[in-house]
Amino acid sequence: MSEKETPLTEAFFYILLSLRKPNHGYGIIQEVEHLTNGRVVLGPGTLYGALQTMQKRDWIRIYSQDTESRKKKEYMITELGKEAFEAERSRLKELLDNAKLMEEGEV
């Protein structure tokens, strides 16, 4: 199974979603918390570990870097990252569509 076909962790999913526009680390943490109504709160270790992994996979790239303010970096999703996100979105849609069978009593 390729990296693109592997289900994303919830953290990866929301980080990629928060990078639909350039964003920096703290902004990503805030965006994820906002999107999930506070249910998902990313710690710095989780966030920066995920960002490193996603950079290695070429799912995200550095958009800009401020060398004067503690080297604040803004990240942006790449085309490969969009493909990985879309594969996960499709997988989740299939799960939800199939879950409807339970409501219909066809399981």
XYZ file of C-alpha atoms in Angstrom:
107
model
C 0.000 0.000 0.000
C 1.491 3.336 -1.021
C 1.644 6.347 1.292
C -1.142 7.922 -0.742
C -3.406 4.896 -0.141
C -2.683 4.629 3.586
C -5.448 6.105 5.741
C -4.413 9.435 7.212
C -4.340 9.993 10.928
C -6.840 12.561 12.119
C -3.958 14.955 12.828
C -2.577 14.592 9.277
C -6.058 15.078 7.803
C -6.686 18.307 9.692
C -3.171 19.661 9.166
C -3.505 19.201 5.402
C -6.956 20.784 5.512
C -5.607 23.762 7.453
C -2.935 24.254 4.767
C -5.418 24.934 1.973
C -3.980 28.420 2.385
C -0.476 29.216 3.715
C -0.295 28.913 7.480
C 2.336 28.794 10.235
C 2.572 26.317 13.108
C 0.523 28.196 15.687
C -2.021 29.116 13.024
C -2.385 25.429 12.128
C -2.984 24.552 15.789
C -5.663 27.272 16.036
C -7.319 26.296 12.738
C -7.540 22.607 13.699
C -8.985 23.481 17.087
C -11.530 25.771 15.388
C -12.499 23.203 12.709
C -13.107 20.528 15.360
C -14.817 22.806 17.907
C -11.963 22.159 20.334
C -12.135 18.359 20.098
C -8.690 18.081 18.478
C -5.897 20.093 20.072
C -2.503 19.506 18.475
C 0.512 19.671 20.723
C 3.723 21.138 19.318
C 5.435 17.720 19.230
C 2.605 16.160 17.241
C 2.396 19.131 14.896
C 6.079 19.516 14.113
C 6.616 15.756 13.807
C 3.729 15.605 11.326
C 5.022 18.628 9.404
C 8.454 16.987 9.056
C 6.902 13.745 7.819
C 4.681 15.566 5.350
C 7.628 17.581 4.025
C 9.586 14.343 3.473
C 6.609 12.926 1.555
C 6.392 16.159 -0.465
C 2.813 16.730 0.715
C 3.655 20.208 1.993
C 6.367 22.762 1.389
C 7.614 25.895 3.051
C 5.733 28.839 1.592
C 7.711 31.568 3.338
C 10.110 31.955 6.204
C 10.543 35.013 8.402
C 14.193 35.052 9.424
C 13.688 37.927 11.847
C 11.005 36.438 14.122
C 12.445 33.157 15.405
C 12.407 31.761 11.879
C 8.616 31.508 11.689
C 7.720 29.330 8.713
C 4.524 29.245 6.724
C 3.613 25.963 5.074
C 1.449 25.195 2.063
C -0.027 21.983 0.682
C 1.471 20.605 -2.563
C -0.259 18.764 -5.408
C 0.866 15.430 -3.874
C -0.598 16.549 -0.573
C -3.878 17.419 -2.273
C -3.918 13.951 -3.860
C -3.326 12.290 -0.474
C -6.069 14.446 1.083
C -8.507 13.637 -1.730
C -7.803 9.900 -1.425
C -8.605 10.106 2.288
C -11.731 12.179 1.677
C -12.949 9.569 -0.806
C -12.184 6.753 1.643
C -14.124 8.510 4.405
C -17.050 9.186 2.055
C -17.192 5.478 1.196
C -17.260 4.630 4.907
C -20.122 7.044 5.536
C -22.056 5.889 2.479
C -21.710 2.274 3.579
C -22.677 3.171 7.152
C -26.066 4.238 5.801
C -26.742 0.550 5.222
C -27.061 0.219 8.988
C -29.813 2.825 9.007
C -31.559 1.028 6.173
C -31.242 -2.333 7.952
C -29.420 -3.938 5.022
C -26.374 -5.105 6.985
